[in-house]
C-alpha atoms as one frame of an Amber mdcrd trajectory, in Angstrom:
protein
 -12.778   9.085  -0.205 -12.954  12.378   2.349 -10.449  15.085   2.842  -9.908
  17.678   4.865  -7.733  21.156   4.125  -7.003  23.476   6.741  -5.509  27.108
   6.313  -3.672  26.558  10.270  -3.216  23.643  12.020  -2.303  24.253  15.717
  -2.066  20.337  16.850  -1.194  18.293  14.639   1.163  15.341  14.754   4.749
  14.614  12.846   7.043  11.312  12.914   7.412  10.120  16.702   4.740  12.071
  18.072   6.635  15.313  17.701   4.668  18.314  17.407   3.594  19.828  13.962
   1.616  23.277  13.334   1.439  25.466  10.674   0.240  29.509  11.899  -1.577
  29.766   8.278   1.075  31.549   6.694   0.448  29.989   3.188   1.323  26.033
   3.394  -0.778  23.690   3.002  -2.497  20.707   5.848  -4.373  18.518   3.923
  -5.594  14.913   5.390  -7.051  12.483   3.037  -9.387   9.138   4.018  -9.017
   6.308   1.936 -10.255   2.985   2.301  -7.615   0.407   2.400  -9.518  -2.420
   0.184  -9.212   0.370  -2.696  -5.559   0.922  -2.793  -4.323  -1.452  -4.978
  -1.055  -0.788  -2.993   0.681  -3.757  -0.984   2.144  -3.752   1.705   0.676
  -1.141   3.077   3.754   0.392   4.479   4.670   1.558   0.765   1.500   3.941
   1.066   3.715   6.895   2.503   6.469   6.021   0.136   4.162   6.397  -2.819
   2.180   9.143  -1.729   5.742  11.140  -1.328   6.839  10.428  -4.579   3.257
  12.231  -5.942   4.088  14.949  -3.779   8.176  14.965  -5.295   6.566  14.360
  -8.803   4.351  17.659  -8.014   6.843  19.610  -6.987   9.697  18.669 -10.087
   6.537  19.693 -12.940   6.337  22.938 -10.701   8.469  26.267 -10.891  12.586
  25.754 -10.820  13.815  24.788  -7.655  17.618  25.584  -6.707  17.903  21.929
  -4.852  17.098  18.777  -6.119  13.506  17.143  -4.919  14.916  14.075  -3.018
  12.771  11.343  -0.427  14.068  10.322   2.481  12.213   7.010   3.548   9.984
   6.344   4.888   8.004   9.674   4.759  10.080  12.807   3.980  10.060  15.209
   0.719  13.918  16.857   1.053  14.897  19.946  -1.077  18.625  19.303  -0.726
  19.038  18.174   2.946  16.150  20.329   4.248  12.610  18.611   4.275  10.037
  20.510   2.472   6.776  17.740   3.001   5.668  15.013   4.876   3.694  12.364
   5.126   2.270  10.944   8.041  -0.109   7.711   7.858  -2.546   6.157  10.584
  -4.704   3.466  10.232  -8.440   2.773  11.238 -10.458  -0.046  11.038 -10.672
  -0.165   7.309  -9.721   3.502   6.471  -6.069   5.137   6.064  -5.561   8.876
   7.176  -2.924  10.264   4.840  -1.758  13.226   6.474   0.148  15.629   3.917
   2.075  18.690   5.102   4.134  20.771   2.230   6.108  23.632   3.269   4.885
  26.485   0.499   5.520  29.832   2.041   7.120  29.541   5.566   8.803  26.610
   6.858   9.118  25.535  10.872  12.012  26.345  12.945  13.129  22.681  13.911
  15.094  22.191  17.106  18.329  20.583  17.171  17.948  18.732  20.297  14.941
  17.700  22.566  11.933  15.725  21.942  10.838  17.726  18.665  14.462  17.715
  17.027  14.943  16.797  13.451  15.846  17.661  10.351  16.166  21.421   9.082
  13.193  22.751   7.305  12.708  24.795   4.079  10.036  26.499   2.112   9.256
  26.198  -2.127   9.136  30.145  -1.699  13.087  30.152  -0.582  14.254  27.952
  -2.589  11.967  28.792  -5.690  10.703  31.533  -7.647   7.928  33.573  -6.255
   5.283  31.604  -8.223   5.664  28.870  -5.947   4.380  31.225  -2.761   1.834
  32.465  -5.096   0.575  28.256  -5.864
C-alpha cells in the first residue's frame, strides 16, 4: 500500500480524459496504490463503486449537509445533482491507482459544452457548515 496527497494538482486526469486540477484552495488529491491480489473485491470494476460509497459514507458521519450524499455510477459522489468527489481507477501490472478527488472548499467551474463538459460541481463548504472547510 502507497499513497500520495497533494495540496494542488495542476494535471491530473477525470472520466474521458477530461482535464482535472485543483489550485490548492483547500480540497483534497489523494492517489492510493493497492495491489489487486489484496482486494478481496471482484470484479474489479466494483473497486470505484466501493471506494465511492467510503467516500459517501465519510461525508453522511460528517457535518449536516443541505443535499442528500447520492452516487452516480460508476464513479461520482453527487450532493443533490452537483458532484462533490470522484473516483478515477487505472490499472498496472498488478497494482490499482485509486485516484480520489473531494471537493472541500472550492469546487471547479465545469463547462457545459466541449471536450471537458459535465456535470455541475459543488463544494462541502457551500453546501455545509463551515466545519466542513475547516476538515
Amino acid at each position: 500500500l502507497a499513497q500520495v496527497a497533494t495540496s494542488r494538482q495542476t494535471a491530473g486526469r477525470g472520466t474521458r480524459g477530461r482535464a482535472w486540477t485543483d489550485a490548492g484552495g483547500g480540497n483534497v488529491a489523494l492517489t492510493v496504490a493497492l495491489e489487486r491480489d489484496g482486494l478481496g473485491l471482484a470484479p474489479l470494476t466494483l473497486v470505484p463503486l466501493r471506494v465511492g460509497v467510503l467516500i459517501a459514507e465519510v461525508l453522511e458521519r460528517g457535518p449536516p449537509l443541505d443535499r442528500a450524499v447520492r452516487l452516480k455510477w460508476p464513479n461520482d459522489v453527487l450532493l443533490g445533482d452537483e458532484k462533490v468527489a470522484g473516483v478515477l481507477i487505472e490499472a498496472f501490472d498488478d497494482v490499482l491507482l485509486v485516484g480520489i478527488g473531494v471537493n472541500v472548499a472550492s469546487a471547479p467551474a465545469v463547462p457545459a459544452d466541449g471536450p471537458d463538459r459535465g456535470r455541475a460541481a459543488t463544494c462541502l463548504s457551500a453546501r455545509g457548515s463551515t466545519e466542513a472547510a475547516e476538515a
